[in-house]
Amino acid sequence: MSITTFFLLLGGLGLFLFGMKLMSEGLEKAAGAKMRGILEFFTKNRFVGMLVGILFTAVVQSSSATTVMVVSFVNSGLMNLLQATGVILGANIGTTVTGQLIAFNLSDIAPLFVIIGVIMVMFCKKLNIKRAGEVILGFGILFMGLGIMGDAMSSLRESPHIVELLKSLRNPFAAILTGFVITAILQSSSATVGIVILMASQGLLAFAICPFLILGCNIGSCVSALIASLGGKKDAKRAAMIHFLFNVVGSAFILIVLLIGITPITDGLLRLSGGNAARAVANAHTLIKICEVILLLPFMNWIVKATYKIVPGKDVSSEDGFELQFIGEGSIVSPATAVVDGIREIEHMGKIAIANLKTGMDALCSLNEEEINTVYGREKYIDFLNKKITDYLVRVNEIELPLADAKLIGGLFHVVNDIERIGDHAENFADSARMRIADGVEFSDKAKKQLHDMTAMVVEILEYSLDMFTNRNQEHMQEILDLEDEIDDREKKLQRSHVKRLTKNKCTPEAGMIFSDTISGLERVADHATNIAFAILEPEDNEEDDEED
């Protein structure tokens, strides 16, 4: 093989992989949030989830992207393991669409897609059109890469040594290992199957060995999801293991069938494909996946149970007892689910802060030492979540996100900061309780009732705001605005009545200072609640939103 041919092969492979990545990521960025919503909504039933998995993977052109997203969904609690099995089964069938497209050999018209994509990316200002252009450009680059590889491989047929070497690959187990290693390295079973299709079409590979290479690709495609699950929770690891077990067990069944009847099977596939080796390989890929699903669908409950044996136990908290509920510290971040995972973790942090605010006020009024200690313990947890979520958002901000999600990321940083400040106010209440105990400061029953009443209003606005933030639910927007005004008025009224009590010597200066600071703190908490509610509302559409800096 000449150096020129070698470089053409590498360059064609590089273009193919880059085109596939550009197309897949362009689709995720342009419509990832909508596709995520569809995937989340339609996966309540396993069979519907399988159909959605087929369509989703056929669109995204990557079973790895789908399974990584499923792992992320399971990790964040948006999907349980049984629901995940349906999508994983569908993803295995959907990934064969790429092979079918490759078998059409669209290399001759690929430059047309490239120029259209370039025009859309370079000369259109609207981001949605730019993203669609990336998809079209990726599609064209993918087939241009295939064309270059095909031309390079055609010259390889003139080398008897290489032809003999490739045709010497007759051992099924060696072929499976080869397919696995190449797919694990390229992180794309579609890429490996595309290479196999090209080599078979050029006569460099005997068709009888191609199904075994495809079985190796099936197993190698699990690597992405397994890596993505490493930093996740136990159920995320089990979801990745479901994918792995399905492909391993399914491949084992198909291997037995192929070893028994490889000649009639391959002859039949070639006849079915009109003698076209490329089409025969694509059809073999599709049939293998469909047969695996039919064979294993009745046994998926057993496979799920097996994952509990392989990944036993429950999630372990950190050394200080704190843990993240929805995001993994070391896991691969899925662009399509990164923001929704972050929002759910922030919601978790917000609920803890609200609970701590109520406990802090109870501690201030009752001087219960156990409640004071609870406030300090929860504040440490809130600080832990603040750091971990902020670190996570920094990681998320460094990746390409779907357009709708990219607009939200800045607001999430502000919400985390607002919730952390709410936690600080709860801690201030506990500090004031300690001061009351140390200095023997008394509160009247009337003062305690006023504080509890104002706290109830603040908790109400916090709960409405957190719901509005988490679910993009504007049902209580007016209540939030009205409560904000009421709390401002209540704070002013209580401050005035407090001054009157001081001037009439009805309370001590120490008690008055603590009371005044507390109601001021509650008013500022209500301000933070309003910030949270309006942090990620959709901005108004304008020309600036459609332009990149």
Tab-separated table of C-alpha atoms in Angstrom, residues 3-280:
chain	number	residue	atom	x	y	z
A	3	ILE	CA	1.738	6.313	1.373
A	4	THR	CA	-0.815	8.244	-0.701
A	5	THR	CA	-3.393	5.494	-0.373
A	6	PHE	CA	-2.728	5.239	3.354
A	7	PHE	CA	-3.264	8.971	3.863
A	8	LEU	CA	-6.389	8.906	1.697
A	9	LEU	CA	-7.809	6.159	3.895
A	10	LEU	CA	-7.024	8.095	7.069
A	11	GLY	CA	-8.329	11.353	5.626
A	12	GLY	CA	-11.535	9.739	4.401
A	13	LEU	CA	-12.075	8.104	7.787
A	14	GLY	CA	-11.446	11.432	9.505
A	15	LEU	CA	-13.999	13.199	7.303
A	16	PHE	CA	-16.517	10.381	7.843
A	17	LEU	CA	-16.186	10.557	11.649
A	18	PHE	CA	-16.217	14.353	11.684
A	19	GLY	CA	-19.289	14.464	9.428
A	20	MET	CA	-21.150	12.012	11.660
A	21	LYS	CA	-20.204	14.000	14.779
A	22	LEU	CA	-21.194	17.314	13.168
A	23	MET	CA	-24.529	15.914	12.001
A	24	SER	CA	-25.355	14.279	15.345
A	25	GLU	CA	-24.330	17.281	17.461
A	26	GLY	CA	-26.075	19.697	15.095
A	27	LEU	CA	-29.323	17.802	15.560
A	28	GLU	CA	-28.891	17.739	19.332
A	29	LYS	CA	-28.154	21.474	19.468
A	30	ALA	CA	-31.002	22.411	17.130
A	31	ALA	CA	-33.722	20.185	18.577
A	32	GLY	CA	-32.219	18.367	21.569
A	33	ALA	CA	-34.571	19.957	24.099
A	34	LYS	CA	-37.661	19.031	22.049
A	35	MET	CA	-36.403	15.492	21.385
A	36	ARG	CA	-35.611	15.119	25.088
A	37	GLY	CA	-39.190	16.097	25.925
A	38	ILE	CA	-40.542	13.551	23.440
A	39	LEU	CA	-38.247	10.858	24.811
A	40	GLU	CA	-39.260	11.634	28.386
A	41	PHE	CA	-42.998	11.792	27.625
A	42	PHE	CA	-43.346	8.668	25.473
A	43	THR	CA	-41.205	6.252	27.486
A	44	LYS	CA	-43.731	5.489	30.225
A	45	ASN	CA	-44.607	2.326	28.277
A	46	ARG	CA	-41.733	0.020	27.293
A	47	PHE	CA	-43.087	-0.799	23.834
A	48	VAL	CA	-43.820	2.830	22.982
A	49	GLY	CA	-40.377	3.642	24.364
A	50	MET	CA	-38.879	1.135	21.917
A	51	LEU	CA	-40.569	2.857	18.957
A	52	VAL	CA	-39.379	6.243	20.199
A	53	GLY	CA	-35.868	4.811	20.631
A	54	ILE	CA	-35.887	3.628	16.994
A	55	LEU	CA	-37.037	6.993	15.654
A	56	PHE	CA	-34.803	9.018	17.975
A	57	THR	CA	-31.669	7.050	17.064
A	58	ALA	CA	-32.540	7.109	13.370
A	59	VAL	CA	-32.723	10.916	13.550
A	60	VAL	CA	-29.650	11.465	15.738
A	61	GLN	CA	-27.723	8.781	13.798
A	62	SER	CA	-26.045	7.508	16.947
A	63	SER	CA	-27.128	4.745	19.316
A	64	SER	CA	-24.305	5.870	21.623
A	65	ALA	CA	-25.886	9.348	21.938
A	66	THR	CA	-29.257	7.770	22.731
A	67	THR	CA	-27.947	5.307	25.317
A	68	VAL	CA	-25.782	7.972	26.996
A	69	MET	CA	-28.932	10.113	27.224
A	70	VAL	CA	-30.876	7.184	28.692
A	71	VAL	CA	-28.125	6.644	31.293
A	72	SER	CA	-28.368	10.329	32.182
A	73	PHE	CA	-32.187	10.109	32.454
A	74	VAL	CA	-31.944	7.129	34.790
A	75	ASN	CA	-29.253	8.882	36.828
A	76	SER	CA	-31.501	11.927	37.320
A	77	GLY	CA	-34.619	9.884	38.117
A	78	LEU	CA	-36.540	10.920	34.987
A	79	MET	CA	-36.725	7.299	33.837
A	80	ASN	CA	-36.644	3.966	35.653
A	81	LEU	CA	-34.746	0.901	34.503
A	82	LEU	CA	-37.733	-0.882	32.949
A	83	GLN	CA	-38.589	2.225	30.915
A	84	ALA	CA	-34.940	2.492	29.869
A	85	THR	CA	-34.979	-1.031	28.423
A	86	GLY	CA	-37.526	-0.036	25.771
A	87	VAL	CA	-35.453	2.898	24.518
A	88	ILE	CA	-32.256	0.810	24.545
A	89	LEU	CA	-33.953	-1.891	22.437
A	90	GLY	CA	-35.186	0.746	19.998
A	91	ALA	CA	-31.766	2.394	19.809
A	92	ASN	CA	-30.236	-0.893	18.706
A	93	ILE	CA	-32.588	-1.063	15.720
A	94	GLY	CA	-32.449	2.668	14.956
A	95	THR	CA	-28.676	2.655	14.607
A	96	THR	CA	-28.944	0.423	11.508
A	97	VAL	CA	-30.464	3.312	9.530
A	98	THR	CA	-26.976	4.790	9.071
A	99	GLY	CA	-25.776	1.588	7.422
A	100	GLN	CA	-28.769	1.571	5.098
A	101	LEU	CA	-28.010	5.159	4.065
A	102	ILE	CA	-24.349	4.316	3.468
A	103	ALA	CA	-25.360	1.419	1.225
A	104	PHE	CA	-27.130	3.899	-1.085
A	105	ASN	CA	-23.685	5.339	-1.955
A	106	LEU	CA	-24.580	9.031	-2.038
A	107	SER	CA	-20.955	10.122	-2.468
A	108	ASP	CA	-21.609	11.618	-5.918
A	109	ILE	CA	-24.100	14.174	-4.581
A	110	ALA	CA	-22.298	14.754	-1.255
A	111	PRO	CA	-20.635	18.007	-2.473
A	112	LEU	CA	-24.114	19.469	-3.035
A	113	PHE	CA	-24.982	18.893	0.639
A	114	VAL	CA	-21.614	20.388	1.658
A	115	ILE	CA	-22.094	23.648	-0.263
A	116	ILE	CA	-25.686	24.032	0.965
A	117	GLY	CA	-24.549	23.425	4.544
A	118	VAL	CA	-21.646	25.883	4.211
A	119	ILE	CA	-23.952	28.613	2.871
A	120	MET	CA	-26.381	28.105	5.761
A	121	VAL	CA	-23.623	28.123	8.399
A	122	MET	CA	-21.618	31.051	7.035
A	123	PHE	CA	-24.228	33.425	5.651
A	124	CYS	CA	-27.358	32.917	7.757
A	125	LYS	CA	-27.688	34.877	10.997
A	126	LYS	CA	-30.455	32.876	12.635
A	127	LEU	CA	-29.017	30.247	14.959
A	128	ASN	CA	-31.719	27.687	14.122
A	129	ILE	CA	-30.789	27.886	10.432
A	130	LYS	CA	-27.080	27.648	11.300
A	131	ARG	CA	-27.729	24.469	13.313
A	132	ALA	CA	-29.753	22.961	10.466
A	133	GLY	CA	-26.851	23.885	8.168
A	134	GLU	CA	-24.461	21.968	10.437
A	135	VAL	CA	-26.636	18.875	10.064
A	136	ILE	CA	-26.668	19.154	6.249
A	137	LEU	CA	-22.930	19.951	6.166
A	138	GLY	CA	-22.194	16.946	8.380
A	139	PHE	CA	-24.267	14.715	6.122
A	140	GLY	CA	-22.310	15.853	3.081
A	141	ILE	CA	-18.904	15.549	4.769
A	142	LEU	CA	-19.813	12.049	5.951
A	143	PHE	CA	-20.464	10.826	2.404
A	144	MET	CA	-17.472	12.697	0.977
A	145	GLY	CA	-15.339	10.825	3.515
A	146	LEU	CA	-16.918	7.572	2.423
A	147	GLY	CA	-16.193	8.433	-1.211
A	148	ILE	CA	-12.521	9.132	-0.459
A	149	MET	CA	-12.214	5.890	1.498
A	150	GLY	CA	-13.939	4.004	-1.322
A	151	ASP	CA	-11.512	5.386	-3.905
A	152	ALA	CA	-8.550	4.497	-1.706
A	153	MET	CA	-9.882	0.981	-1.122
A	154	SER	CA	-10.389	0.420	-4.832
A	155	SER	CA	-6.633	0.863	-5.294
A	156	LEU	CA	-6.011	-1.673	-2.531
A	157	ARG	CA	-7.534	-4.359	-4.743
A	158	GLU	CA	-4.456	-4.057	-6.927
A	159	SER	CA	-2.245	-5.213	-4.041
A	160	PRO	CA	-2.372	-9.022	-3.842
A	161	HIS	CA	-0.746	-8.975	-0.384
A	162	ILE	CA	-3.449	-6.782	1.157
A	163	VAL	CA	-6.250	-8.675	-0.584
A	164	GLU	CA	-4.827	-11.940	0.685
A	165	LEU	CA	-4.387	-10.514	4.200
A	166	LEU	CA	-7.977	-9.280	4.437
A	167	LYS	CA	-9.436	-12.442	2.955
A	168	SER	CA	-7.439	-14.464	5.482
A	169	LEU	CA	-9.787	-13.116	8.150
A	170	ARG	CA	-11.865	-16.271	8.300
A	171	ASN	CA	-12.027	-16.982	12.033
A	172	PRO	CA	-15.417	-15.774	13.364
A	173	PHE	CA	-14.043	-15.065	16.852
A	174	ALA	CA	-11.133	-13.044	15.456
A	175	ALA	CA	-13.654	-11.072	13.369
A	176	ILE	CA	-15.809	-10.369	16.446
A	177	LEU	CA	-12.736	-9.181	18.365
A	178	THR	CA	-11.685	-6.972	15.436
A	179	GLY	CA	-15.136	-5.384	15.203
A	180	PHE	CA	-15.209	-4.814	18.962
A	181	VAL	CA	-11.760	-3.175	19.133
A	182	ILE	CA	-12.338	-0.868	16.157
A	183	THR	CA	-15.761	0.230	17.456
A	184	ALA	CA	-14.446	0.780	20.973
A	185	ILE	CA	-11.675	2.998	19.564
A	186	LEU	CA	-13.860	4.938	17.116
A	187	GLN	CA	-16.752	5.149	19.650
A	188	SER	CA	-19.186	4.545	16.796
A	189	SER	CA	-20.618	1.258	15.574
A	190	SER	CA	-22.027	3.121	12.553
A	191	ALA	CA	-18.488	4.092	11.519
A	192	THR	CA	-17.248	0.508	11.781
A	193	VAL	CA	-20.253	-0.853	9.896
A	194	GLY	CA	-19.669	1.830	7.252
A	195	ILE	CA	-16.077	0.648	6.817
A	196	VAL	CA	-17.238	-2.977	6.558
A	197	ILE	CA	-19.822	-1.983	3.921
A	198	LEU	CA	-17.150	-0.204	1.876
A	199	MET	CA	-14.674	-3.068	2.082
A	200	ALA	CA	-17.327	-5.619	1.162
A	201	SER	CA	-18.450	-3.506	-1.811
A	202	GLN	CA	-14.833	-3.310	-3.035
A	203	GLY	CA	-14.421	-7.070	-2.706
A	204	LEU	CA	-11.791	-6.702	0.012
A	205	LEU	CA	-13.808	-8.657	2.563
A	206	ALA	CA	-15.583	-11.949	2.041
A	207	PHE	CA	-19.261	-11.377	2.777
A	208	ALA	CA	-19.374	-14.506	4.956
A	209	ILE	CA	-17.154	-12.816	7.590
A	210	CYS	CA	-19.084	-9.523	7.660
A	211	PRO	CA	-21.889	-10.661	10.031
A	212	PHE	CA	-19.252	-11.633	12.609
A	213	LEU	CA	-17.594	-8.209	12.326
A	214	ILE	CA	-21.035	-6.672	12.911
A	215	LEU	CA	-21.475	-8.737	16.092
A	216	GLY	CA	-18.189	-7.275	17.344
A	217	CYS	CA	-19.486	-3.783	16.494
A	218	ASN	CA	-22.616	-4.479	18.560
A	219	ILE	CA	-20.590	-5.205	21.680
A	220	GLY	CA	-18.127	-2.362	21.073
A	221	SER	CA	-20.977	0.146	20.848
A	222	CYS	CA	-21.643	-0.373	24.582
A	223	VAL	CA	-18.361	1.267	25.582
A	224	SER	CA	-19.686	4.866	25.368
A	225	ALA	CA	-22.613	4.207	27.713
A	226	LEU	CA	-20.433	2.221	30.136
A	227	ILE	CA	-17.939	5.097	30.325
A	228	ALA	CA	-20.770	7.639	30.743
A	229	SER	CA	-22.153	5.657	33.696
A	230	LEU	CA	-18.885	5.474	35.643
A	231	GLY	CA	-19.496	8.625	37.671
A	232	GLY	CA	-23.252	8.093	37.925
A	233	LYS	CA	-25.470	6.396	40.445
A	234	LYS	CA	-26.074	2.663	40.731
A	235	ASP	CA	-29.159	2.747	38.480
A	236	ALA	CA	-27.218	4.642	35.799
A	237	LYS	CA	-24.570	1.901	35.871
A	238	ARG	CA	-27.348	-0.700	35.649
A	239	ALA	CA	-28.879	1.058	32.608
A	240	ALA	CA	-25.509	0.916	30.828
A	241	MET	CA	-25.164	-2.720	31.892
A	242	ILE	CA	-28.599	-3.513	30.396
A	243	HIS	CA	-27.295	-2.239	27.058
A	244	PHE	CA	-24.118	-4.291	27.428
A	245	LEU	CA	-25.884	-7.527	28.478
A	246	PHE	CA	-28.481	-7.169	25.721
A	247	ASN	CA	-25.774	-6.852	23.062
A	248	VAL	CA	-23.564	-9.606	24.495
A	249	VAL	CA	-26.376	-12.128	25.040
A	250	GLY	CA	-28.039	-11.217	21.738
A	251	SER	CA	-24.749	-11.518	19.868
A	252	ALA	CA	-24.144	-14.914	21.470
A	253	PHE	CA	-27.522	-16.186	20.177
A	254	ILE	CA	-26.873	-14.834	16.686
A	255	LEU	CA	-23.333	-16.263	16.730
A	256	ILE	CA	-24.699	-19.758	17.371
A	257	VAL	CA	-27.180	-19.388	14.501
A	258	LEU	CA	-24.457	-18.101	12.156
A	259	LEU	CA	-22.025	-20.906	13.062
A	260	ILE	CA	-24.709	-23.472	12.294
A	261	GLY	CA	-25.897	-22.034	8.982
A	262	ILE	CA	-23.564	-19.315	7.746
A	263	THR	CA	-23.584	-20.428	4.084
A	264	PRO	CA	-27.382	-20.530	3.501
A	265	ILE	CA	-27.803	-17.338	5.548
A	266	THR	CA	-25.219	-15.333	3.597
A	267	ASP	CA	-26.380	-16.740	0.258
A	268	GLY	CA	-29.957	-15.806	1.113
A	269	LEU	CA	-28.953	-12.270	2.145
A	270	LEU	CA	-27.031	-11.762	-1.087
A	271	ARG	CA	-30.000	-12.940	-3.158
A	272	LEU	CA	-32.339	-10.727	-1.110
A	273	SER	CA	-30.033	-7.767	-1.799
A	274	GLY	CA	-29.798	-8.418	-5.535
A	275	GLY	CA	-26.160	-9.448	-5.331
A	276	ASN	CA	-25.162	-6.008	-3.974
A	277	ALA	CA	-22.603	-6.728	-1.239
A	278	ALA	CA	-22.943	-3.248	0.343
A	279	ARG	CA	-26.714	-3.586	0.590
A	280	ALA	CA	-26.319	-7.161	1.892
